[in-house]
Short mmCIF file of N, CA and C in Angstrom, two decimals:
data_model
loop_
_atom_site.label_atom_id
_atom_site.label_comp_id
_atom_site.label_asym_id
_atom_site.label_seq_id
_atom_site.Cartn_x
_atom_site.Cartn_y
_atom_site.Cartn_z
N MET I 8 58.29 -5.71 -30.56
CA MET I 8 58.20 -5.89 -29.13
C MET I 8 57.72 -4.62 -28.65
N LEU I 9 56.94 -4.93 -27.38
CA LEU I 9 56.27 -3.75 -26.69
C LEU I 9 57.15 -3.02 -25.90
N SER I 10 56.77 -1.93 -25.73
CA SER I 10 57.78 -0.70 -24.94
C SER I 10 56.92 0.06 -24.05
N LEU I 11 57.46 1.00 -23.35
CA LEU I 11 56.46 1.93 -22.32
C LEU I 11 55.62 2.74 -23.34
N ASP I 12 56.44 3.22 -24.33
CA ASP I 12 55.32 4.14 -25.27
C ASP I 12 54.04 3.31 -25.51
N THR I 13 54.33 1.99 -25.71
CA THR I 13 52.97 1.38 -25.93
C THR I 13 51.57 1.93 -25.04
N LEU I 14 51.98 2.09 -23.73
CA LEU I 14 51.07 2.32 -22.93
C LEU I 14 50.68 3.88 -22.63
N LYS I 15 51.34 4.67 -23.50
CA LYS I 15 50.91 6.05 -23.57
C LYS I 15 49.47 6.28 -24.08
N LEU I 16 48.97 6.85 -23.58
CA LEU I 16 47.37 7.46 -23.95
C LEU I 16 47.04 8.82 -23.99
N ASP I 17 46.63 9.50 -25.02
CA ASP I 17 46.01 11.03 -24.85
C ASP I 17 44.61 10.57 -24.29
N ALA I 18 44.39 10.61 -23.00
CA ALA I 18 43.14 10.49 -22.32
C ALA I 18 42.01 11.27 -22.95
N ALA I 19 42.30 12.48 -23.07
CA ALA I 19 41.03 13.30 -23.61
C ALA I 19 40.48 13.01 -24.98
N ALA I 20 41.44 12.60 -26.08
CA ALA I 20 41.19 11.90 -27.42
C ALA I 20 40.55 10.50 -27.06
N ALA I 21 40.97 9.89 -26.18
CA ALA I 21 40.28 8.50 -26.04
C ALA I 21 38.82 8.86 -25.52
N VAL I 22 38.70 9.55 -24.42
CA VAL I 22 37.47 9.75 -23.92
C VAL I 22 36.49 10.28 -25.27
N ALA I 23 37.09 11.40 -25.84
CA ALA I 23 36.15 12.01 -26.85
C ALA I 23 35.84 10.74 -27.95
N GLU I 24 36.86 9.90 -28.31
CA GLU I 24 36.52 8.79 -29.21
C GLU I 24 35.40 7.83 -28.76
N ILE I 25 35.64 7.46 -27.51
CA ILE I 25 34.59 6.54 -26.98
C ILE I 25 33.06 7.20 -26.65
N GLU I 26 33.09 8.27 -26.42
CA GLU I 26 31.87 9.02 -26.27
C GLU I 26 30.97 9.20 -27.88
N GLN I 27 32.00 9.40 -28.74
CA GLN I 27 31.48 9.40 -30.06
C GLN I 27 30.93 8.09 -30.23
N ALA I 28 31.51 7.07 -30.27
CA ALA I 28 31.25 5.80 -30.39
C ALA I 28 29.80 5.41 -29.77
N ILE I 29 29.62 6.06 -28.44
CA ILE I 29 28.45 5.57 -27.75
C ILE I 29 27.23 6.33 -28.52
N ARG I 30 27.40 7.60 -28.82
CA ARG I 30 26.47 8.48 -29.74
C ARG I 30 26.17 7.77 -30.77
N GLU I 31 27.11 7.28 -31.64
CA GLU I 31 26.83 6.73 -32.91
C GLU I 31 25.86 5.34 -32.69
N GLN I 32 26.53 4.45 -31.87
CA GLN I 32 25.78 3.16 -31.43
C GLN I 32 24.39 3.45 -30.91
N VAL I 33 24.12 3.97 -29.91
CA VAL I 33 22.92 4.24 -29.27
C VAL I 33 21.85 4.84 -30.05
N LEU I 34 22.24 5.99 -30.42
CA LEU I 34 21.27 7.05 -31.35
C LEU I 34 20.98 6.68 -32.63
N GLY I 35 22.32 6.17 -33.23
CA GLY I 35 22.29 5.82 -34.59
C GLY I 35 21.87 4.56 -35.23
N THR I 36 22.88 3.55 -34.64
CA THR I 36 22.75 2.20 -35.26
C THR I 36 21.58 1.45 -34.64
N LEU I 37 21.43 1.90 -33.22
CA LEU I 37 20.38 1.00 -32.48
C LEU I 37 18.99 1.81 -32.23
N ARG I 38 19.13 3.16 -32.64
CA ARG I 38 17.89 3.89 -32.68
C ARG I 38 17.11 3.90 -31.45
N ARG I 39 18.10 4.25 -30.32
CA ARG I 39 17.52 4.35 -28.97
C ARG I 39 17.48 5.75 -28.37
N ARG I 40 16.62 6.09 -27.54
CA ARG I 40 16.69 7.43 -27.15
C ARG I 40 17.58 7.51 -25.94
N GLY I 41 18.31 6.64 -25.33
CA GLY I 41 19.32 6.60 -24.21
C GLY I 41 20.02 5.22 -23.91
N ALA I 42 20.49 5.22 -22.85
CA ALA I 42 21.08 4.08 -22.15
C ALA I 42 20.65 3.64 -20.81
N VAL I 43 20.51 2.59 -20.50
CA VAL I 43 20.34 1.69 -19.38
C VAL I 43 21.74 1.25 -18.90
N VAL I 44 22.46 1.52 -17.91
CA VAL I 44 23.63 0.97 -17.46
C VAL I 44 23.57 0.40 -16.19
N GLY I 45 23.71 -0.82 -15.94
CA GLY I 45 24.01 -1.61 -14.70
C GLY I 45 25.07 -0.97 -13.84
N VAL I 46 24.75 -0.45 -12.95
CA VAL I 46 25.71 0.13 -11.86
C VAL I 46 25.92 -0.59 -10.44
N SER I 47 27.30 -1.01 -10.45
CA SER I 47 27.25 -2.03 -9.02
C SER I 47 27.87 -1.28 -7.98
N GLY I 48 28.52 0.10 -8.28
CA GLY I 48 29.47 0.61 -7.27
C GLY I 48 31.03 0.65 -7.32
N GLY I 49 31.33 -0.30 -8.46
CA GLY I 49 32.43 -0.58 -8.68
C GLY I 49 33.08 0.34 -9.94
N VAL I 50 34.33 0.30 -10.25
CA VAL I 50 34.87 1.25 -11.02
C VAL I 50 34.22 1.17 -12.35
N ASP I 51 34.31 0.19 -13.08
CA ASP I 51 33.84 -0.12 -14.10
C ASP I 51 32.78 0.37 -14.58
N SER I 52 31.54 -0.08 -14.01
CA SER I 52 30.32 0.56 -14.18
C SER I 52 30.38 2.11 -13.93
N ALA I 53 31.13 2.78 -13.09
CA ALA I 53 31.02 3.95 -12.65
C ALA I 53 31.46 4.65 -13.98
N VAL I 54 32.59 4.17 -14.61
CA VAL I 54 33.25 4.81 -15.81
C VAL I 54 32.03 4.43 -17.31
N VAL I 55 31.46 3.67 -17.34
CA VAL I 55 30.50 3.54 -18.44
C VAL I 55 29.45 4.28 -18.09
N ALA I 56 28.80 4.66 -17.00
CA ALA I 56 27.96 5.55 -16.67
C ALA I 56 28.30 7.11 -17.00
N ALA I 57 29.21 7.28 -16.43
CA ALA I 57 30.06 8.68 -16.67
C ALA I 57 30.00 8.97 -18.13
N LEU I 58 30.56 8.03 -18.98
CA LEU I 58 30.80 8.31 -20.53
C LEU I 58 29.38 8.34 -21.17
N CYS I 59 28.57 7.33 -20.79
CA CYS I 59 27.20 7.50 -21.21
C CYS I 59 26.44 8.94 -21.20
N ALA I 60 26.73 9.35 -19.96
CA ALA I 60 26.19 10.69 -19.43
C ALA I 60 26.88 11.85 -20.27
N ARG I 61 28.03 11.66 -20.49
CA ARG I 61 28.72 12.80 -20.99
C ARG I 61 28.11 12.79 -22.60
N ALA I 62 28.22 11.50 -23.13
CA ALA I 62 27.93 11.31 -24.80
C ALA I 62 26.28 11.58 -25.11
N LEU I 63 25.61 11.11 -24.29
CA LEU I 63 24.19 11.23 -24.44
C LEU I 63 23.33 12.22 -23.78
N GLY I 64 23.81 12.79 -22.79
CA GLY I 64 23.53 13.85 -21.79
C GLY I 64 22.73 13.05 -20.71
N ARG I 65 22.78 13.56 -19.41
CA ARG I 65 22.45 12.94 -18.12
C ARG I 65 21.05 12.30 -18.23
N GLU I 66 20.03 13.28 -18.89
CA GLU I 66 18.57 12.85 -19.04
C GLU I 66 18.31 11.78 -19.90
N ARG I 67 19.28 11.17 -20.64
CA ARG I 67 19.05 10.03 -21.30
C ARG I 67 19.90 8.88 -20.67
N VAL I 68 20.16 8.88 -19.56
CA VAL I 68 21.13 7.57 -18.99
C VAL I 68 19.93 7.17 -17.63
N LEU I 69 19.79 6.06 -17.42
CA LEU I 69 19.26 5.50 -16.29
C LEU I 69 20.37 4.64 -15.66
N ALA I 70 20.71 4.75 -14.57
CA ALA I 70 21.60 4.02 -13.53
C ALA I 70 20.55 2.75 -12.97
N LEU I 71 20.93 1.69 -13.60
CA LEU I 71 20.22 0.56 -12.89
C LEU I 71 20.74 -0.30 -11.74
N LEU I 72 20.43 -0.17 -10.47
CA LEU I 72 21.08 -0.83 -9.35
C LEU I 72 20.34 -2.19 -9.15
N MET I 73 21.05 -3.21 -9.16
CA MET I 73 20.61 -4.48 -8.89
C MET I 73 21.20 -5.35 -7.57
N PRO I 74 20.85 -4.66 -6.52
CA PRO I 74 21.34 -5.53 -5.21
C PRO I 74 20.88 -6.98 -5.05
N GLU I 75 21.56 -7.92 -4.64
CA GLU I 75 21.08 -9.04 -4.29
C GLU I 75 21.60 -9.76 -2.81
N ARG I 76 21.43 -10.96 -2.65
CA ARG I 76 21.64 -11.42 -1.48
C ARG I 76 23.18 -11.22 -0.89
N ASP I 77 24.24 -11.42 -1.74
CA ASP I 77 25.46 -11.15 -1.49
C ASP I 77 26.18 -9.82 -1.57
N SER I 78 25.24 -8.84 -2.22
CA SER I 78 25.86 -7.71 -2.40
C SER I 78 25.91 -6.92 -0.77
N GLY I 79 27.12 -5.84 -1.10
CA GLY I 79 27.25 -5.18 0.09
C GLY I 79 26.33 -4.17 0.25
N ALA I 80 25.84 -3.57 1.26
CA ALA I 80 25.25 -2.03 1.23
C ALA I 80 26.23 -1.16 0.80
N ALA I 81 27.53 -1.28 0.69
CA ALA I 81 28.33 -0.14 0.31
C ALA I 81 28.26 -0.09 -1.32
N GLY I 82 28.31 -1.02 -1.74
CA GLY I 82 27.88 -0.91 -3.54
C GLY I 82 26.93 -0.12 -3.65
N LEU I 83 25.91 -0.53 -3.26
CA LEU I 83 24.28 0.18 -3.40
C LEU I 83 24.31 1.54 -3.01
N ALA I 84 24.99 1.97 -1.85
CA ALA I 84 25.40 3.40 -1.55
C ALA I 84 26.12 4.06 -2.62
N LEU I 85 27.40 3.49 -3.19
CA LEU I 85 28.29 3.94 -4.14
C LEU I 85 27.42 3.99 -5.21
N GLY I 86 26.71 3.13 -5.66
CA GLY I 86 26.01 3.36 -7.14
C GLY I 86 24.97 4.45 -7.09
N ARG I 87 24.27 4.66 -6.02
CA ARG I 87 23.25 5.83 -5.70
C ARG I 87 24.09 7.05 -5.62
N SER I 88 25.41 7.35 -4.93
CA SER I 88 25.96 8.21 -4.89
C SER I 88 26.80 8.91 -6.63
N LEU I 89 26.95 7.66 -6.89
CA LEU I 89 27.25 8.06 -8.58
C LEU I 89 26.23 8.68 -9.25
N ALA I 90 25.27 8.05 -9.28
CA ALA I 90 23.99 8.42 -9.89
C ALA I 90 23.57 9.98 -9.72
N ALA I 91 23.78 10.33 -8.32
CA ALA I 91 23.50 11.36 -7.92
C ALA I 91 24.42 12.63 -8.34
N HIS I 92 25.67 12.21 -8.27
CA HIS I 92 27.09 13.08 -8.68
C HIS I 92 26.73 13.32 -10.28
N LEU I 93 26.28 12.02 -11.21
CA LEU I 93 26.13 12.40 -12.56
C LEU I 93 24.95 13.37 -12.71
N GLY I 94 23.98 13.08 -12.07
CA GLY I 94 22.49 13.62 -12.26
C GLY I 94 21.90 12.68 -13.14
N VAL I 95 21.90 11.53 -13.18
CA VAL I 95 21.12 10.62 -13.85
C VAL I 95 20.07 10.00 -12.94
N ALA I 96 18.89 9.45 -13.41
CA ALA I 96 17.89 8.76 -12.85
C ALA I 96 18.61 7.70 -12.49
N ALA I 97 18.01 6.79 -11.15
CA ALA I 97 18.55 5.61 -10.71
C ALA I 97 17.31 4.82 -10.43
N LEU I 98 17.41 3.82 -10.71
CA LEU I 98 16.23 2.57 -10.36
C LEU I 98 16.97 1.47 -9.35
N VAL I 99 16.19 1.03 -8.19
CA VAL I 99 16.86 0.00 -7.61
C VAL I 99 15.92 -1.16 -7.91
N GLU I 100 16.24 -2.38 -8.24
CA GLU I 100 15.59 -3.55 -8.44
C GLU I 100 16.59 -4.66 -7.88
N ASP I 101 15.87 -5.29 -6.83
CA ASP I 101 16.52 -6.44 -5.98
C ASP I 101 16.36 -7.77 -6.72
N VAL I 102 17.47 -8.05 -7.11
CA VAL I 102 17.36 -9.45 -8.18
C VAL I 102 17.58 -10.67 -7.30
N GLY I 103 17.57 -10.60 -6.08
CA GLY I 103 17.91 -11.79 -5.31
C GLY I 103 16.91 -12.82 -5.27
N PRO I 104 15.56 -12.50 -5.17
CA PRO I 104 14.60 -13.27 -5.45
C PRO I 104 14.74 -14.25 -6.91
N ILE I 105 15.09 -13.50 -7.78
CA ILE I 105 15.19 -14.20 -9.05
C ILE I 105 16.38 -14.97 -9.16
N LEU I 106 17.46 -14.50 -8.44
CA LEU I 106 18.54 -15.34 -8.74
C LEU I 106 18.42 -16.82 -7.81
N ALA I 107 17.56 -16.79 -6.56
CA ALA I 107 17.32 -17.76 -5.66
C ALA I 107 16.63 -18.76 -6.78
N ALA I 108 15.53 -18.26 -7.42
CA ALA I 108 14.70 -19.39 -8.13
C ALA I 108 15.36 -20.13 -9.16
N ALA I 109 16.13 -19.35 -9.86
CA ALA I 109 17.08 -19.72 -10.72
C ALA I 109 18.30 -20.72 -10.30
N GLY I 110 18.48 -20.74 -8.96
CA GLY I 110 19.29 -21.68 -8.39
C GLY I 110 20.80 -21.36 -8.35
N CYS I 111 20.99 -19.96 -8.66
CA CYS I 111 22.17 -19.45 -8.55
C CYS I 111 22.93 -19.64 -7.30
N TYR I 112 22.34 -19.26 -6.29
CA TYR I 112 22.84 -19.54 -5.02
C TYR I 112 23.12 -20.77 -4.43
N GLU I 113 22.21 -21.81 -5.06
CA GLU I 113 22.46 -23.02 -4.66
C GLU I 113 23.79 -23.81 -5.37
N ARG I 114 23.84 -23.28 -6.55
CA ARG I 114 25.16 -23.81 -7.50
C ARG I 114 26.10 -23.28 -6.75
N GLN I 115 26.32 -21.86 -6.38
CA GLN I 115 27.36 -21.22 -5.43
C GLN I 115 27.77 -22.02 -4.46
N ASN I 116 26.91 -22.32 -3.57
CA ASN I 116 27.15 -23.38 -2.56
C ASN I 116 27.75 -24.55 -2.72
N ALA I 117 27.16 -25.11 -3.53
CA ALA I 117 27.77 -26.48 -3.87
C ALA I 117 29.24 -26.30 -4.44
N ALA I 118 29.51 -25.32 -5.09
CA ALA I 118 30.99 -25.07 -5.48
C ALA I 118 31.74 -25.15 -4.23
N ILE I 119 31.32 -24.29 -3.18
CA ILE I 119 32.17 -23.61 -2.33
C ILE I 119 32.16 -25.12 -1.10
N ARG I 120 31.08 -25.75 -0.99
CA ARG I 120 31.27 -26.98 -0.07
C ARG I 120 32.19 -28.03 -0.72
N GLN I 121 32.75 -28.07 -1.98
CA GLN I 121 33.45 -28.98 -2.60
C GLN I 121 34.84 -28.86 -1.80
N VAL I 122 34.95 -27.88 -1.35
CA VAL I 122 36.30 -27.41 -0.42
C VAL I 122 36.06 -27.32 0.76
N PHE I 123 35.18 -26.59 1.48
CA PHE I 123 34.68 -26.36 2.77
C PHE I 123 33.39 -26.85 3.03
N PRO I 124 33.18 -28.05 3.27
CA PRO I 124 31.89 -28.85 3.48
C PRO I 124 30.96 -28.34 4.48
N ASP I 125 31.37 -27.52 5.59
CA ASP I 125 30.61 -27.22 6.48
C ASP I 125 29.91 -25.86 6.32
N TYR I 126 30.20 -25.30 4.76
CA TYR I 126 30.01 -23.76 4.58
C TYR I 126 28.47 -23.79 4.60
N GLY I 127 27.81 -23.07 5.28
CA GLY I 127 26.26 -22.79 5.43
C GLY I 127 25.97 -21.33 5.44
N GLU I 128 24.70 -21.24 6.04
CA GLU I 128 24.03 -20.30 6.55
C GLU I 128 25.05 -19.14 7.42
N GLY I 129 24.94 -18.10 7.07
CA GLY I 129 25.75 -16.89 7.66
C GLY I 129 27.11 -17.12 7.29
N TRP I 130 27.70 -17.64 6.60
CA TRP I 130 29.00 -17.76 6.24
C TRP I 130 29.05 -16.59 5.08
N ARG I 131 30.19 -16.07 4.84
CA ARG I 131 30.62 -15.19 3.38
C ARG I 131 31.58 -15.92 2.83
N CYS I 132 31.71 -15.43 1.57
CA CYS I 132 32.83 -15.88 0.73
C CYS I 132 33.13 -14.69 -0.32
N LYS I 133 34.56 -14.86 -0.73
CA LYS I 133 35.03 -14.10 -1.80
C LYS I 133 36.34 -14.88 -2.76
N VAL I 134 36.29 -14.67 -3.68
CA VAL I 134 37.65 -15.20 -4.41
C VAL I 134 38.35 -13.97 -4.48
N VAL I 135 39.98 -14.06 -4.23
CA VAL I 135 40.75 -13.15 -3.82
C VAL I 135 42.11 -13.56 -4.76
N LEU I 136 43.11 -12.66 -5.20
CA LEU I 136 44.18 -12.84 -5.62
C LEU I 136 44.93 -12.58 -4.75
N PRO I 137 46.20 -13.14 -4.99
CA PRO I 137 47.40 -12.76 -3.84
C PRO I 137 48.00 -11.45 -4.00
N PRO I 138 48.27 -10.64 -2.99
CA PRO I 138 48.91 -9.44 -3.03
C PRO I 138 49.95 -9.31 -4.47
N ALA I 139 49.89 -8.12 -5.10
CA ALA I 139 50.85 -8.01 -6.01
C ALA I 139 52.46 -7.86 -5.56
N VAL I 140 52.43 -7.71 -4.31
CA VAL I 140 53.79 -7.32 -3.64
C VAL I 140 54.55 -8.75 -3.39
N GLU I 141 53.82 -9.68 -3.65
CA GLU I 141 54.52 -10.75 -3.37
C GLU I 141 55.21 -11.60 -4.42
N GLY I 142 55.80 -10.40 -5.07
CA GLY I 142 56.50 -10.96 -6.29
C GLY I 142 55.99 -11.41 -7.57
N GLU I 143 56.99 -11.74 -8.53
CA GLU I 143 56.65 -11.96 -9.79
C GLU I 143 56.42 -13.41 -9.75
N ARG I 144 54.94 -13.90 -9.88
CA ARG I 144 54.56 -15.28 -9.99
C ARG I 144 53.62 -15.41 -10.69
N LEU I 145 53.00 -16.76 -10.69
CA LEU I 145 51.72 -16.80 -11.35
C LEU I 145 50.30 -16.39 -10.17
N ASN I 146 49.54 -15.56 -10.60
CA ASN I 146 48.46 -15.29 -9.78
C ASN I 146 47.40 -15.89 -9.75
N VAL I 147 47.23 -16.93 -8.61
CA VAL I 147 46.06 -17.99 -8.60
C VAL I 147 45.28 -17.44 -7.70
N SER I 148 43.84 -17.58 -8.13
CA SER I 148 43.11 -16.93 -7.08
C SER I 148 42.54 -18.04 -6.18
N GLN I 149 42.41 -17.65 -4.92
CA GLN I 149 41.99 -18.39 -3.73
C GLN I 149 40.64 -18.16 -3.17
N LEU I 150 39.86 -19.06 -2.90
CA LEU I 150 38.51 -18.92 -2.32
C LEU I 150 38.59 -18.59 -0.72
N VAL I 151 38.42 -17.52 -0.02
CA VAL I 151 38.06 -17.22 1.38
C VAL I 151 36.90 -17.04 1.96
N VAL I 152 36.71 -17.93 3.11
CA VAL I 152 35.38 -18.13 3.41
C VAL I 152 35.74 -17.38 4.99
N GLU I 153 34.48 -16.82 5.58
CA GLU I 153 34.56 -16.46 6.86
C GLU I 153 33.18 -16.90 7.60
N THR I 154 33.55 -17.92 8.60
CA THR I 154 32.24 -18.41 9.52
C THR I 154 31.58 -17.51 10.13
N PRO I 155 30.39 -17.74 10.34
CA PRO I 155 29.56 -16.72 11.40
C PRO I 155 30.32 -16.19 12.40
N SER I 156 31.41 -16.74 13.02
CA SER I 156 32.15 -16.22 14.25
C SER I 156 33.28 -15.61 13.88
N GLY I 157 33.64 -15.45 12.56
CA GLY I 157 34.70 -14.45 12.15
C GLY I 157 35.69 -15.35 11.78
N GLU I 158 35.90 -16.68 11.75
CA GLU I 158 37.08 -17.24 11.39
C GLU I 158 37.20 -17.36 10.19
N ARG I 159 38.54 -16.99 9.56
CA ARG I 159 38.72 -16.92 8.13
C ARG I 159 39.63 -18.22 7.60
N ARG I 160 39.27 -18.77 6.75
CA ARG I 160 40.04 -19.77 5.90
C ARG I 160 39.95 -19.65 4.44
N SER I 161 41.31 -20.02 3.81
CA SER I 161 41.28 -19.92 2.55
C SER I 161 41.79 -21.36 1.64
N ALA I 162 41.27 -21.42 0.52
CA ALA I 162 41.88 -22.60 -0.12
C ALA I 162 41.91 -22.33 -1.76
N ARG I 163 42.84 -23.00 -2.41
CA ARG I 163 42.44 -23.04 -3.89
C ARG I 163 41.36 -23.88 -4.30
N LEU I 164 40.51 -23.60 -5.12
CA LEU I 164 39.35 -24.53 -5.58
C LEU I 164 39.86 -25.38 -6.89
N PRO I 165 39.51 -26.73 -6.77
CA PRO I 165 39.76 -27.67 -8.01
C PRO I 165 39.07 -26.57 -9.08
N LEU I 166 39.46 -26.87 -10.30
CA LEU I 166 39.08 -26.19 -11.53
C LEU I 166 37.43 -26.30 -11.76
N GLU I 167 36.79 -27.57 -11.67
CA GLU I 167 35.53 -27.68 -11.69
C GLU I 167 34.79 -26.87 -10.75
N ALA I 168 35.06 -26.85 -9.44
CA ALA I 168 34.42 -26.02 -8.59
C ALA I 168 34.59 -24.50 -8.74
N TYR I 169 35.70 -24.12 -9.13
CA TYR I 169 36.11 -22.61 -9.39
C TYR I 169 34.99 -22.22 -10.53
N LEU I 170 35.25 -22.94 -11.78
CA LEU I 170 34.43 -22.60 -12.88
C LEU I 170 32.95 -22.72 -12.41
N GLN I 171 32.42 -23.53 -11.83
CA GLN I 171 31.14 -23.73 -11.25
C GLN I 171 30.56 -22.19 -10.44
N LEU I 172 31.77 -22.00 -9.62
CA LEU I 172 31.51 -20.84 -8.32
C LEU I 172 31.40 -19.68 -9.26
N ILE I 173 32.30 -19.37 -10.21
CA ILE I 173 32.24 -17.95 -11.03
C ILE I 173 31.22 -17.74 -11.82
N ALA I 174 30.69 -18.95 -12.52
CA ALA I 174 29.59 -19.10 -13.20
C ALA I 174 28.32 -18.48 -12.41
N ALA I 175 28.35 -19.20 -11.26
CA ALA I 175 26.97 -18.87 -10.28
C ALA I 175 27.30 -17.46 -9.99
N ARG I 176 28.52 -17.09 -9.68
CA ARG I 176 28.65 -15.55 -8.94
C ARG I 176 28.38 -14.56 -10.12
N THR I 177 28.65 -14.83 -11.40
CA THR I 177 28.70 -13.84 -12.50
C THR I 177 27.03 -13.69 -12.73
N SER I 178 26.48 -14.76 -12.48
CA SER I 178 24.83 -14.72 -12.81
C SER I 178 24.15 -13.95 -11.70
N SER I 179 24.85 -13.91 -10.59
CA SER I 179 24.08 -13.46 -9.42
C SER I 179 24.51 -11.92 -9.36
N SER I 180 25.72 -11.85 -8.85
CA SER I 180 26.36 -10.47 -8.29
C SER I 180 27.68 -9.94 -9.24
N GLY I 181 28.07 -10.32 -10.49
CA GLY I 181 29.03 -9.88 -10.91
C GLY I 181 30.23 -10.72 -10.17
N PRO I 182 31.49 -10.00 -10.41
CA PRO I 182 32.93 -10.81 -9.98
C PRO I 182 32.48 -10.91 -8.50
N ALA I 183 33.13 -12.16 -7.96
CA ALA I 183 33.04 -12.54 -6.59
C ALA I 183 33.50 -11.55 -5.68
N ARG I 184 32.99 -11.03 -4.67
CA ARG I 184 33.63 -10.14 -3.93
C ARG I 184 34.54 -10.81 -2.51
#
């Protein structure tokens, strides 16, 4: 049976263990001189970049920022700020044209149009979970769209549309925003 003790963590020891594993994998097993870390501006990639910089040295880490059509300017700014704070090199590659050519945006739009047929140019979308304060219940994500005029609408997606949307978003911008 799980208890609160299960969640106790010696953070310093865990960080040291992860850093050692990064050194062993990158420098030993893979025989590479460093690491390229995709940095989105979010917490997950920031933690990975920081751990790699600590484990390998900041001169051996490259932060790769990959904005695309649906990326917010804040994510790019946060990614650049993180790289500067860590003292690692940063490279920006706009992957939007590649994603458009691969059809990711069209698949995303087609999934959204299954619920919002008028979804089109100038609209915005994100997949959200209900607030945790709404009590203990099944957290079912919803699609929220915003029209060019600022009107917000939300709805649950049918499973097929949800999977199509998440697949298209994951191949374009990571988790849906």
